[in-house]
Short mmCIF file of C-alpha atoms in Angstrom, two decimals:
data_model
loop_
_atom_site.label_atom_id
_atom_site.label_comp_id
_atom_site.label_asym_id
_atom_site.label_seq_id
_atom_site.Cartn_x
_atom_site.Cartn_y
_atom_site.Cartn_z
CA UNK A 924 -0.14 -31.31 -0.85
CA UNK A 925 3.45 -32.77 -0.51
CA UNK A 926 5.68 -29.86 -0.94
CA UNK A 927 9.30 -30.45 -2.25
CA UNK A 928 12.20 -28.91 -0.36
CA UNK A 929 12.54 -25.43 0.32
CA UNK A 930 15.12 -23.47 -2.04
CA UNK A 931 15.68 -20.60 0.23
CA UNK A 932 15.90 -19.33 3.65
CA UNK A 933 15.44 -15.70 4.79
CA UNK A 934 17.68 -15.57 8.03
CA UNK A 935 16.46 -12.32 9.93
CA UNK A 936 19.21 -12.31 12.33
CA UNK A 937 17.86 -9.19 14.04
CA UNK A 938 15.68 -6.19 13.83
CA UNK A 939 18.39 -3.95 15.05
CA UNK A 940 19.28 -1.27 12.48
CA UNK A 941 20.94 2.04 12.49
CA UNK A 942 18.83 3.17 10.01
CA UNK A 943 15.19 4.15 10.53
CA UNK A 944 13.56 3.92 6.97
CA UNK A 945 9.83 4.35 6.81
CA UNK A 946 9.48 1.96 4.02
CA UNK A 947 10.77 -0.85 6.08
CA UNK A 948 8.69 -4.15 6.06
CA UNK A 949 9.77 -5.16 9.46
CA UNK A 950 6.83 -5.69 11.98
CA UNK A 951 5.93 -2.45 14.00
CA UNK A 952 6.56 -4.46 17.03
CA UNK A 953 10.40 -5.05 16.66
CA UNK A 954 12.03 -7.95 18.43
CA UNK A 955 14.81 -6.61 21.03
CA UNK A 956 18.16 -7.84 21.03
CA UNK A 957 17.22 -10.04 24.36
CA UNK A 958 14.84 -12.09 22.58
CA UNK A 959 17.19 -12.77 19.63
CA UNK A 960 18.38 -16.27 18.86
CA UNK A 961 21.78 -17.16 19.91
CA UNK A 962 24.52 -18.21 17.79
CA UNK A 963 24.26 -21.66 18.53
CA UNK A 964 20.43 -21.79 17.50
CA UNK A 965 21.30 -20.18 14.05
CA UNK A 966 24.06 -22.66 13.81
CA UNK A 967 21.58 -25.51 14.09
CA UNK A 968 19.32 -23.65 11.79
CA UNK A 969 21.67 -23.35 8.99
CA UNK A 970 22.93 -26.93 9.11
CA UNK A 971 19.42 -28.12 9.17
CA UNK A 972 18.47 -26.12 6.28
CA UNK A 973 21.12 -27.52 3.94
CA UNK A 974 20.24 -31.02 5.19
CA UNK A 975 16.63 -30.54 3.99
CA UNK A 976 17.43 -29.04 0.46
CA UNK A 977 17.81 -25.46 1.00
CA UNK A 978 20.42 -23.96 -1.62
CA UNK A 979 20.84 -20.46 -0.45
CA UNK A 980 20.45 -18.45 2.59
CA UNK A 981 19.66 -14.53 2.69
CA UNK A 982 21.09 -13.17 5.95
CA UNK A 983 18.72 -10.23 6.64
CA UNK A 984 17.40 -7.95 9.48
CA UNK A 985 17.13 -5.36 10.47
CA UNK A 986 20.77 -4.84 9.71
CA UNK A 987 22.61 -8.12 10.04
CA UNK A 988 25.75 -6.42 10.52
CA UNK A 989 24.75 -5.57 14.12
CA UNK A 990 25.32 -9.27 14.81
CA UNK A 991 28.83 -9.83 16.17
CA UNK A 992 28.52 -13.43 14.96
CA UNK A 993 27.75 -12.66 11.39
CA UNK A 994 31.04 -13.82 10.30
CA UNK A 995 30.69 -17.25 12.17
CA UNK A 996 27.28 -17.77 10.94
CA UNK A 997 28.33 -17.09 7.23
CA UNK A 998 31.26 -19.63 7.68
CA UNK A 999 28.79 -22.37 9.03
CA UNK A 1000 26.61 -21.63 5.93
CA UNK A 1001 29.42 -21.97 3.43
CA UNK A 1002 30.65 -25.24 5.02
CA UNK A 1003 27.19 -26.63 4.79
CA UNK A 1004 27.30 -25.97 1.09
CA UNK A 1005 24.55 -23.28 1.00
CA UNK A 1006 24.97 -20.11 -1.24
CA UNK A 1007 25.41 -16.94 1.18
CA UNK A 1008 23.86 -13.58 0.39
CA UNK A 1009 24.21 -10.55 2.96
CA UNK A 1010 21.09 -8.08 2.51
CA UNK A 1011 22.57 -4.92 4.09
CA UNK A 1012 22.28 -1.32 4.45
CA UNK A 1013 26.11 -1.01 4.59
CA UNK A 1014 26.07 0.76 7.99
CA UNK A 1015 28.36 -1.37 10.52
CA UNK A 1016 30.67 -2.82 7.87
CA UNK A 1017 34.28 -1.65 7.53
CA UNK A 1018 36.66 -2.98 4.70
CA UNK A 1019 38.39 -5.28 7.17
CA UNK A 1020 34.87 -6.88 8.00
CA UNK A 1021 33.89 -7.36 4.41
CA UNK A 1022 37.23 -8.89 3.72
CA UNK A 1023 36.69 -11.46 6.45
CA UNK A 1024 33.12 -12.26 5.26
CA UNK A 1025 34.52 -12.95 1.93
CA UNK A 1026 37.22 -15.09 3.25
CA UNK A 1027 34.56 -16.91 5.40
CA UNK A 1028 32.71 -17.73 2.31
CA UNK A 1029 30.02 -14.94 1.72
CA UNK A 1030 29.39 -15.20 -1.88
CA UNK A 1031 27.10 -11.92 -2.51
CA UNK A 1032 26.11 -8.82 -1.01
CA UNK A 1033 23.17 -6.92 -1.52
CA UNK A 1034 23.38 -3.19 -0.69
CA UNK A 1035 20.21 -0.94 0.02
CA UNK A 1036 20.29 2.47 -1.26
CA UNK A 1037 17.70 5.20 -0.52
CA UNK A 1038 18.59 7.92 -2.94
CA UNK A 1039 21.47 9.06 -5.14
CA UNK A 1040 21.54 12.47 -3.55
CA UNK A 1041 23.14 12.68 0.01
CA UNK A 1042 20.51 15.06 1.55
CA UNK A 1043 17.61 12.89 0.36
CA UNK A 1044 19.47 9.65 1.22
CA UNK A 1045 19.85 11.06 4.74
CA UNK A 1046 16.07 12.21 5.14
CA UNK A 1047 14.90 8.88 3.91
CA UNK A 1048 17.03 6.76 5.99
CA UNK A 1049 17.01 8.98 9.05
CA UNK A 1050 20.95 8.57 9.24
CA UNK A 1051 23.51 11.05 8.50
CA UNK A 1052 26.09 10.44 5.59
CA UNK A 1053 24.32 7.09 4.57
CA UNK A 1054 25.19 7.59 0.93
CA UNK A 1055 29.04 7.86 1.64
CA UNK A 1056 28.83 4.73 3.72
CA UNK A 1057 27.28 2.98 0.84
CA UNK A 1058 29.80 4.12 -1.71
CA UNK A 1059 32.52 2.78 0.33
CA UNK A 1060 30.86 -0.48 1.00
CA UNK A 1061 30.14 -1.03 -2.59
CA UNK A 1062 34.06 -0.28 -3.46
CA UNK A 1063 35.13 -2.70 -0.74
CA UNK A 1064 32.91 -5.42 -1.81
CA UNK A 1065 34.22 -5.05 -5.27
CA UNK A 1066 37.92 -5.38 -4.10
CA UNK A 1067 36.95 -8.30 -1.97
CA UNK A 1068 35.75 -10.10 -5.41
CA UNK A 1069 32.25 -10.66 -4.20
CA UNK A 1070 29.22 -10.20 -6.43
CA UNK A 1071 27.14 -6.91 -5.85
CA UNK A 1072 23.43 -6.15 -6.22
CA UNK A 1073 22.18 -2.72 -5.75
CA UNK A 1074 18.71 -2.99 -4.06
CA UNK A 1075 16.69 0.43 -4.68
CA UNK A 1076 13.28 0.74 -3.05
CA UNK A 1077 11.22 3.25 -4.88
CA UNK A 1078 8.46 5.42 -3.53
CA UNK A 1079 6.88 8.89 -3.94
CA UNK A 1080 10.01 10.66 -2.56
CA UNK A 1081 12.61 9.21 -4.91
CA UNK A 1082 10.99 8.09 -7.95
CA UNK A 1083 12.00 11.35 -9.50
CA UNK A 1084 15.72 10.41 -9.30
CA UNK A 1085 15.33 6.90 -10.68
CA UNK A 1086 17.65 7.59 -13.88
CA UNK A 1087 20.26 8.62 -11.45
CA UNK A 1088 19.82 5.80 -9.25
CA UNK A 1089 20.38 3.47 -12.18
CA UNK A 1090 23.64 5.25 -13.19
CA UNK A 1091 24.65 5.08 -9.53
CA UNK A 1092 24.25 1.36 -9.40
CA UNK A 1093 26.78 1.24 -12.54
CA UNK A 1094 29.15 3.53 -10.89
CA UNK A 1095 29.11 1.44 -7.70
CA UNK A 1096 30.05 -1.61 -9.89
CA UNK A 1097 27.05 -3.47 -9.29
CA UNK A 1098 26.03 -6.45 -11.58
CA UNK A 1099 22.49 -6.41 -10.64
CA UNK A 1100 20.25 -3.59 -9.82
CA UNK A 1101 16.67 -4.37 -8.26
CA UNK A 1102 14.29 -1.45 -8.81
CA UNK A 1103 11.44 -2.43 -6.16
CA UNK A 1104 8.43 -0.38 -5.41
CA UNK A 1105 7.65 -0.59 -1.67
CA UNK A 1106 5.91 -3.60 -0.23
CA UNK A 1107 2.97 -2.33 2.13
CA UNK A 1108 3.83 -4.43 5.54
CA UNK A 1109 4.87 -3.65 8.64
CA UNK A 1110 6.47 0.19 9.02
CA UNK A 1111 5.83 0.73 5.18
CA UNK A 1112 2.13 0.17 5.66
CA UNK A 1113 2.16 2.72 8.37
CA UNK A 1114 3.62 5.15 6.17
CA UNK A 1115 1.67 4.41 3.08
CA UNK A 1116 0.24 7.92 2.49
CA UNK A 1117 3.86 9.24 2.51
CA UNK A 1118 5.26 6.50 0.09
CA UNK A 1119 2.52 5.74 -2.31
CA UNK A 1120 3.56 6.85 -6.07
CA UNK A 1121 0.96 8.38 -8.43
CA UNK A 1122 0.02 6.32 -11.45
CA UNK A 1123 1.95 8.77 -13.57
CA UNK A 1124 5.38 8.05 -11.48
CA UNK A 1125 4.82 4.26 -11.79
CA UNK A 1126 4.27 4.34 -15.67
CA UNK A 1127 7.16 6.54 -15.96
CA UNK A 1128 9.48 4.32 -13.75
CA UNK A 1129 8.62 1.26 -15.94
CA UNK A 1130 9.56 3.25 -19.03
CA UNK A 1131 12.77 4.20 -17.52
CA UNK A 1132 13.72 0.57 -16.39
CA UNK A 1133 12.90 -0.58 -19.95
CA UNK A 1134 15.15 2.00 -21.61
CA UNK A 1135 17.88 1.24 -19.01
CA UNK A 1136 17.65 -2.55 -19.64
CA UNK A 1137 18.26 -1.81 -23.53
CA UNK A 1138 20.97 0.51 -22.88
CA UNK A 1139 22.87 -1.26 -20.17
CA UNK A 1140 22.45 -4.77 -21.35
CA UNK A 1141 25.62 -6.78 -20.58
CA UNK A 1142 26.52 -4.18 -18.11
CA UNK A 1143 23.94 -4.25 -15.60
CA UNK A 1144 21.02 -6.74 -15.05
CA UNK A 1145 18.03 -4.80 -13.99
CA UNK A 1146 15.11 -6.36 -12.08
CA UNK A 1147 11.70 -4.53 -11.49
CA UNK A 1148 9.06 -5.18 -9.05
CA UNK A 1149 6.12 -3.05 -9.96
CA UNK A 1150 3.51 -1.51 -7.31
CA UNK A 1151 0.69 -3.76 -6.66
CA UNK A 1152 -1.68 -0.88 -6.62
CA UNK A 1153 -1.24 -0.45 -10.34
CA UNK A 1154 -0.89 -3.88 -11.47
CA UNK A 1155 -3.25 -6.05 -13.50
CA UNK A 1156 -2.34 -9.31 -11.65
CA UNK A 1157 -0.89 -9.73 -8.11
CA UNK A 1158 2.79 -11.10 -7.47
CA UNK A 1159 2.86 -14.67 -6.38
CA UNK A 1160 3.61 -14.35 -2.75
CA UNK A 1161 7.17 -15.83 -2.19
CA UNK A 1162 6.63 -17.91 -5.42
CA UNK A 1163 3.64 -19.36 -3.65
CA UNK A 1164 3.07 -19.76 0.16
CA UNK A 1165 5.13 -22.49 1.31
CA UNK A 1166 6.44 -23.66 -2.09
CA UNK A 1167 9.99 -22.04 -2.48
CA UNK A 1168 11.41 -20.50 0.87
CA UNK A 1169 11.06 -19.99 4.60
CA UNK A 1170 11.63 -17.03 6.71
CA UNK A 1171 13.02 -17.33 10.34
CA UNK A 1172 12.56 -14.28 12.65
CA UNK A 1173 14.91 -12.86 15.18
CA UNK A 1174 13.23 -14.71 17.87
CA UNK A 1175 12.96 -18.04 15.90
CA UNK A 1176 9.57 -18.22 14.52
CA UNK A 1177 9.39 -20.21 11.02
CA UNK A 1178 7.39 -18.49 8.61
CA UNK A 1179 6.19 -19.14 5.04
CA UNK A 1180 6.83 -15.36 4.46
CA UNK A 1181 8.17 -12.26 6.31
CA UNK A 1182 4.91 -10.60 6.89
CA UNK A 1183 2.88 -13.84 7.65
CA UNK A 1184 2.33 -12.86 11.35
CA UNK A 1185 -0.09 -10.20 10.39
CA UNK A 1186 -2.21 -13.26 10.05
CA UNK A 1187 -3.60 -13.55 13.49
CA UNK A 1188 -5.33 -16.93 13.24
CA UNK A 1189 -1.95 -18.79 12.23
CA UNK A 1190 0.08 -20.14 14.95
CA UNK A 1191 3.94 -20.49 13.71
CA UNK A 1192 6.30 -22.91 15.28
CA UNK A 1193 9.77 -22.10 16.55
CA UNK A 1194 13.04 -23.53 15.69
CA UNK A 1195 14.00 -26.24 17.85
CA UNK A 1196 10.48 -27.34 18.62
CA UNK A 1197 10.72 -30.18 16.05
CA UNK A 1198 13.00 -30.75 12.97
CA UNK A 1199 13.08 -27.70 10.56
CA UNK A 1200 12.20 -30.16 7.54
CA UNK A 1201 8.98 -31.28 9.56
CA UNK A 1202 7.86 -27.82 10.23
CA UNK A 1203 8.21 -27.06 6.65
CA UNK A 1204 6.26 -29.84 5.35
CA UNK A 1205 3.79 -30.49 7.96
CA UNK A 1206 2.95 -27.57 10.10
CA UNK A 1207 -0.60 -26.06 9.77
CA UNK A 1208 0.58 -22.51 9.14
CA UNK A 1209 2.47 -23.55 6.08
CA UNK A 1210 -0.24 -25.79 4.74
CA UNK A 1211 -2.88 -23.22 5.39
CA UNK A 1212 -2.30 -21.54 1.81
CA UNK A 1213 -0.07 -24.07 0.00
CA UNK A 1214 -1.21 -25.30 -3.45
CA UNK A 1215 -4.74 -24.39 -4.65
CA UNK A 1216 -7.29 -26.22 -2.46
CA UNK A 1217 -7.75 -23.48 -0.20
CA UNK A 1218 -8.70 -20.93 -2.88
CA UNK A 1219 -11.92 -18.93 -3.66
CA UNK A 1220 -13.67 -19.83 -6.60
CA UNK A 1221 -12.28 -16.83 -8.18
CA UNK A 1222 -8.98 -17.98 -8.06
CA UNK A 1223 -9.51 -21.70 -8.53
CA UNK A 1224 -11.18 -20.98 -12.00
CA UNK A 1225 -8.44 -18.62 -13.19
CA UNK A 1226 -5.86 -19.94 -15.54
CA UNK A 1227 -3.29 -18.17 -13.59
CA UNK A 1228 -3.77 -20.08 -10.37
CA UNK A 1229 -0.37 -21.85 -10.43
CA UNK A 1230 1.47 -18.52 -11.64
CA UNK A 1231 0.37 -15.99 -8.86
CA UNK A 1232 -1.18 -18.28 -6.58
CA UNK A 1233 -3.99 -15.81 -5.62
CA UNK A 1234 -1.34 -13.21 -4.70
CA UNK A 1235 -0.53 -12.06 -1.28
CA UNK A 1236 -2.30 -13.42 1.64
CA UNK A 1237 -1.33 -10.84 3.90
CA UNK A 1238 -2.67 -8.06 1.64
CA UNK A 1239 -5.85 -10.10 1.10
CA UNK A 1240 -6.43 -10.02 4.81
CA UNK A 1241 -5.66 -6.16 5.17
CA UNK A 1242 -7.97 -5.16 2.56
CA UNK A 1243 -10.46 -7.93 2.09
CA UNK A 1244 -10.76 -8.96 5.72
CA UNK A 1245 -9.84 -12.65 4.88
CA UNK A 1246 -6.66 -14.01 4.10
CA UNK A 1247 -8.03 -16.80 1.70
CA UNK A 1248 -9.57 -13.99 -0.42
CA UNK A 1249 -8.37 -13.15 -3.92
CA UNK A 1250 -5.61 -10.55 -3.50
CA UNK A 1251 -7.40 -7.24 -4.33
CA UNK A 1252 -4.72 -6.09 -6.40
CA UNK A 1253 -5.86 -8.50 -8.88
CA UNK A 1254 -8.13 -7.10 -11.66
CA UNK A 1255 -10.47 -10.32 -11.14
CA UNK A 1256 -11.06 -9.72 -7.35
CA UNK A 1257 -14.52 -8.57 -6.47
CA UNK A 1258 -12.72 -5.92 -4.39
CA UNK A 1259 -10.19 -4.44 -6.99
CA UNK A 1260 -12.28 -1.29 -7.77
CA UNK A 1261 -12.73 -0.60 -4.02
CA UNK A 1262 -9.03 -1.51 -3.44
CA UNK A 1263 -7.84 1.18 -6.25
CA UNK A 1264 -10.31 3.69 -4.88
CA UNK A 1265 -9.17 3.36 -1.41
CA UNK A 1266 -5.53 3.50 -2.42
CA UNK A 1267 -6.17 6.73 -4.63
CA UNK A 1268 -7.74 8.43 -1.46
CA UNK A 1269 -4.94 7.73 0.87
CA UNK A 1270 -4.06 11.20 2.30
CA UNK A 1271 -0.53 12.26 2.08
CA UNK A 1272 1.33 12.24 5.25
CA UNK A 1273 4.78 12.71 6.57
CA UNK A 1274 7.27 9.99 7.24
CA UNK A 1275 7.03 7.97 10.49
CA UNK A 1276 10.56 6.66 11.02
CA UNK A 1277 11.20 2.91 12.15
CA UNK A 1278 11.96 2.88 15.82
CA UNK A 1279 11.89 0.52 18.83
CA UNK A 1280 8.95 1.22 20.85
CA UNK A 1281 9.56 2.61 24.26
CA UNK A 1282 7.24 0.70 26.33
#
């Protein structure tokens, strides 16, 4: 398959983060600061990305504000003609710094929120006074004239406050709200027993979002990412493996999706080993599940094969033992019933907070 150019780049600048959210999809083995790409390597990546057709870059982490060169990298991306988005917890940002980011070309800020109540926000994030900082960051972003999205990752502990979360997004001046159920990779997978919602919670969440979309039409755009475990069909991984975007990890590995390193038989090339465009088009990892030729008969025969592309390869490996299997979240998967039973039987547990290992 000859892919077109990638549209998006997820630039994971660092795994450092002052928050300790148990739903984080970063890998359990976090990359330390000493192994992070230096500024000049990221500069090269951003320029190469623009040259091969990438349209927008999402600066992420960890907490990307932990990087002192964030402003410089935003400026390079803007000069290269990339639309720039900062995915942030808000911790580590000040009004002066947000104004500086805006002046250097940052187009959009996506602010994560854990809960609309201070005590619960602190408990989920493992960080004191997190909500107050987020309110301040939203106000500074609005004053700087940048677009603002609020990202609310929903799970068992905060779904009861979804209506208040939606109201808070309006209060913060957001133009867009993403209500996204946890994606169970990395730390989130370790915490699945603490995070999985009930079916009743998931159904109620969809109804709440539908009502808010109608009530707030023209005020707040609300996107909804449902939980895989109660879906009829799986979500298309990254819009199709190796078809829409790429991720670059803090240490410089180039991935088809942010969780792809959980597939042990794939080898991922590093930035600088050869041109980024060649890695995108020719690397074995990107071509492993690109298109439809790799699919099982269940997926190849399905009229949705180029809609959801067989679903998530990482989830297929985790639950079916085969990254080429039909995503077990799909009702057409032969493992769907077992998948749902296993999820339903998941014992509840306490949060295990995201931390760097001490080893």
